[in-house]
Amino acid sequence: MTPQMATLLADYNRWMNARMYEAAGKLDASELAADKGAFFGSILGTLNHVAVADLIWLRRFAQQPPSSAALEALSGFPRPDSLRQTLSSDLASLRDLRERLDEIIVRWAGELTPGILSTDLSYTTTAGVASRKNYGAVVQHFFNHQTHHRGQASTLLFQSGVDVGVTDLNAIIPASEA
């Protein structure tokens, strides 16, 4: 993981979340909350999970020196203690939280350096297990986790008659100059 890749993935994350929430906004509340048999039940449950996991990981990153100016903004956000916690039962308020969270992620990614990414991150899982892993690899997991669950949400939306459209990272990778 490089700082440039983290920045690209943060931009992709924000772009895809905007597309995902725009698509979800085409459905009524009952369809968004309907249990579709997915791991987190519904479209709304899946979107909630992505935000919950982001908050949990970002708080772990915030505990790692050096301090991050961007992650200091997490003080105004919920502190989930379960990966199944519901942050919001309606799309509008979850979307507001998501947009504010994505702005923090973009700013935080811009603060990452090769030195930070080469260190280890020590944290405790939600199950209480102490862990120590390479910071850069965990940042890669952070972004991969979002993509994984957005893929699930995209499928659920498609099954509900809403096409999210292009979801490829390649869509936002800048073209190289000749």
Tab-separated table of C-alpha atoms in Angstrom:
chain	number	residue	atom	x	y	z
A	1	MET	CA	0.000	0.000	0.000
A	2	THR	CA	1.293	3.434	-0.930
A	3	PRO	CA	-0.058	6.847	0.029
A	4	GLN	CA	-1.072	7.376	-3.609
A	5	MET	CA	-3.052	4.120	-3.660
A	6	ALA	CA	-4.742	4.994	-0.359
A	7	THR	CA	-5.775	8.346	-1.835
A	8	LEU	CA	-7.126	6.683	-4.984
A	9	LEU	CA	-9.075	4.139	-2.923
A	10	ALA	CA	-10.483	6.877	-0.675
A	11	ASP	CA	-11.669	8.784	-3.743
A	12	TYR	CA	-13.160	5.580	-5.175
A	13	ASN	CA	-14.855	4.860	-1.857
A	14	ARG	CA	-16.493	8.299	-1.808
A	15	TRP	CA	-17.514	8.055	-5.489
A	16	MET	CA	-19.017	4.583	-5.078
A	17	ASN	CA	-20.827	5.444	-1.863
A	18	ALA	CA	-22.440	8.441	-3.561
A	19	ARG	CA	-23.577	6.179	-6.418
A	20	MET	CA	-24.801	3.514	-3.996
A	21	TYR	CA	-26.869	5.933	-1.925
A	22	GLU	CA	-28.258	7.625	-5.049
A	23	ALA	CA	-29.404	4.220	-6.293
A	24	ALA	CA	-30.803	3.238	-2.890
A	25	GLY	CA	-32.744	6.511	-2.791
A	26	LYS	CA	-34.875	5.223	-5.674
A	27	LEU	CA	-36.447	2.629	-3.368
A	28	ASP	CA	-38.994	3.184	-0.638
A	29	ALA	CA	-38.183	2.604	3.021
A	30	SER	CA	-39.891	-0.784	3.194
A	31	GLU	CA	-37.898	-2.132	0.222
A	32	LEU	CA	-34.644	-0.815	1.726
A	33	ALA	CA	-35.379	-2.523	5.039
A	34	ALA	CA	-36.744	-5.773	3.558
A	35	ASP	CA	-34.769	-8.858	4.553
A	36	LYS	CA	-33.204	-10.131	1.330
A	37	GLY	CA	-31.409	-13.067	2.931
A	38	ALA	CA	-28.070	-11.263	2.750
A	39	PHE	CA	-25.522	-11.513	5.540
A	40	PHE	CA	-26.729	-8.199	7.001
A	41	GLY	CA	-30.310	-8.816	5.916
A	42	SER	CA	-31.359	-5.800	3.937
A	43	ILE	CA	-29.901	-3.122	1.712
A	44	LEU	CA	-30.078	-0.697	4.631
A	45	GLY	CA	-28.540	-3.285	6.967
A	46	THR	CA	-25.637	-3.796	4.571
A	47	LEU	CA	-25.034	-0.045	4.176
A	48	ASN	CA	-25.196	0.343	7.971
A	49	HIS	CA	-22.597	-2.418	8.366
A	50	VAL	CA	-20.140	-0.707	6.013
A	51	ALA	CA	-20.410	2.532	8.011
A	52	VAL	CA	-20.086	0.664	11.323
A	53	ALA	CA	-16.964	-1.195	10.195
A	54	ASP	CA	-15.461	2.038	8.840
A	55	LEU	CA	-15.989	3.745	12.190
A	56	ILE	CA	-14.453	0.831	14.096
A	57	TRP	CA	-11.374	0.742	11.843
A	58	LEU	CA	-10.934	4.507	11.747
A	59	ARG	CA	-10.968	4.647	15.552
A	60	ARG	CA	-8.269	1.959	15.580
A	61	PHE	CA	-6.204	3.973	13.106
A	62	ALA	CA	-6.737	7.087	15.245
A	63	GLN	CA	-5.077	5.398	18.232
A	64	GLN	CA	-1.871	4.805	16.278
A	65	PRO	CA	0.831	7.475	16.449
A	66	PRO	CA	1.395	9.855	14.831
A	67	SER	CA	-1.897	11.596	15.459
A	68	SER	CA	-4.157	12.333	12.515
A	69	ALA	CA	-5.842	15.709	12.205
A	70	ALA	CA	-8.507	14.182	9.954
A	71	LEU	CA	-9.370	11.406	12.429
A	72	GLU	CA	-9.843	13.886	15.272
A	73	ALA	CA	-13.225	14.637	13.665
A	74	LEU	CA	-14.442	11.185	14.730
A	75	SER	CA	-15.283	12.550	18.177
A	76	GLY	CA	-18.719	13.573	16.921
A	77	PHE	CA	-19.537	10.131	15.487
A	78	PRO	CA	-21.122	7.094	17.129
A	79	ARG	CA	-18.871	4.481	18.769
A	80	PRO	CA	-20.188	1.143	17.520
A	81	ASP	CA	-19.384	-1.893	19.632
A	82	SER	CA	-20.887	-4.488	17.293
A	83	LEU	CA	-20.563	-5.090	13.564
A	84	ARG	CA	-24.358	-5.464	13.452
A	85	GLN	CA	-25.122	-2.192	15.210
A	86	THR	CA	-27.689	0.010	13.495
A	87	LEU	CA	-26.429	3.560	13.096
A	88	SER	CA	-29.603	4.724	11.379
A	89	SER	CA	-32.924	3.172	10.481
A	90	ASP	CA	-33.486	5.580	7.583
A	91	LEU	CA	-31.485	6.177	4.429
A	92	ALA	CA	-31.389	9.987	4.642
A	93	SER	CA	-29.636	10.135	8.011
A	94	LEU	CA	-27.338	7.216	7.131
A	95	ARG	CA	-26.432	8.997	3.900
A	96	ASP	CA	-25.578	12.165	5.836
A	97	LEU	CA	-23.335	10.173	8.180
A	98	ARG	CA	-21.768	8.368	5.190
A	99	GLU	CA	-20.939	11.626	3.396
A	100	ARG	CA	-19.320	13.108	6.503
A	101	LEU	CA	-17.406	9.879	7.095
A	102	ASP	CA	-16.192	9.750	3.496
A	103	GLU	CA	-14.825	13.278	3.801
A	104	ILE	CA	-12.813	12.197	6.861
A	105	ILE	CA	-11.537	9.126	4.990
A	106	VAL	CA	-10.364	11.229	2.031
A	107	ARG	CA	-8.572	13.670	4.348
A	108	TRP	CA	-7.033	10.830	6.408
A	109	ALA	CA	-5.779	9.033	3.282
A	110	GLY	CA	-4.094	12.282	2.249
A	111	GLU	CA	-2.180	12.298	5.534
A	112	LEU	CA	-0.736	8.789	5.121
A	113	THR	CA	2.979	8.504	4.467
A	114	PRO	CA	5.230	5.581	3.544
A	115	GLY	CA	6.526	5.670	7.116
A	116	ILE	CA	3.079	5.298	8.650
A	117	LEU	CA	2.087	2.555	6.210
A	118	SER	CA	5.216	0.539	7.029
A	119	THR	CA	4.546	0.481	10.780
A	120	ASP	CA	2.435	-2.006	12.674
A	121	LEU	CA	-1.058	-1.281	13.951
A	122	SER	CA	-1.944	-2.677	17.364
A	123	TYR	CA	-5.649	-2.982	18.115
A	124	THR	CA	-8.275	-5.075	19.830
A	125	THR	CA	-11.051	-6.703	17.810
A	126	THR	CA	-14.717	-6.350	18.717
A	127	ALA	CA	-14.379	-9.865	20.194
A	128	GLY	CA	-11.637	-8.586	22.520
A	129	VAL	CA	-8.700	-10.254	20.743
A	130	ALA	CA	-5.464	-8.269	20.710
A	131	SER	CA	-3.872	-8.036	17.292
A	132	ARG	CA	-0.827	-6.479	15.655
A	133	LYS	CA	-0.601	-6.229	11.862
A	134	ASN	CA	1.097	-4.144	9.200
A	135	TYR	CA	-0.656	-0.765	8.978
A	136	GLY	CA	-0.547	-0.631	5.167
A	137	ALA	CA	-2.010	-4.125	4.817
A	138	VAL	CA	-4.806	-3.224	7.224
A	139	VAL	CA	-5.528	-0.052	5.225
A	140	GLN	CA	-5.833	-2.305	2.159
A	141	HIS	CA	-8.271	-4.503	4.102
A	142	PHE	CA	-10.239	-1.416	5.172
A	143	PHE	CA	-10.878	-0.421	1.562
A	144	ASN	CA	-11.369	-4.011	0.368
A	145	HIS	CA	-14.024	-4.571	3.048
A	146	GLN	CA	-16.001	-1.583	1.776
A	147	THR	CA	-15.811	-2.869	-1.796
A	148	HIS	CA	-16.899	-6.353	-0.762
A	149	HIS	CA	-20.052	-5.173	0.999
A	150	ARG	CA	-20.883	-2.545	-1.616
A	151	GLY	CA	-20.825	-5.428	-4.091
A	152	GLN	CA	-23.416	-7.183	-1.958
A	153	ALA	CA	-25.522	-4.024	-1.720
A	154	SER	CA	-25.213	-3.509	-5.482
A	155	THR	CA	-26.583	-7.015	-6.072
A	156	LEU	CA	-29.453	-6.421	-3.646
A	157	LEU	CA	-30.279	-3.154	-5.376
A	158	PHE	CA	-30.211	-4.859	-8.786
A	159	GLN	CA	-32.539	-7.566	-7.482
A	160	SER	CA	-34.861	-4.739	-6.411
A	161	GLY	CA	-34.835	-3.255	-9.916
A	162	VAL	CA	-32.171	-0.556	-9.459
A	163	ASP	CA	-28.922	-0.646	-11.424
A	164	VAL	CA	-26.034	1.162	-9.719
A	165	GLY	CA	-24.158	1.336	-13.022
A	166	VAL	CA	-20.390	1.206	-13.397
A	167	THR	CA	-18.662	0.126	-10.197
A	168	ASP	CA	-15.129	-0.508	-11.438
A	169	LEU	CA	-12.182	1.216	-9.795
A	170	ASN	CA	-10.802	1.576	-13.309
A	171	ALA	CA	-13.525	4.161	-14.014
A	172	ILE	CA	-11.738	6.723	-11.813
A	173	ILE	CA	-8.090	5.816	-12.435
A	174	PRO	CA	-6.617	8.770	-14.300
A	175	ALA	CA	-5.269	8.094	-17.779
A	176	SER	CA	-1.495	8.136	-18.100
A	177	GLU	CA	0.025	10.852	-20.214
A	178	ALA	CA	1.714	9.672	-23.391
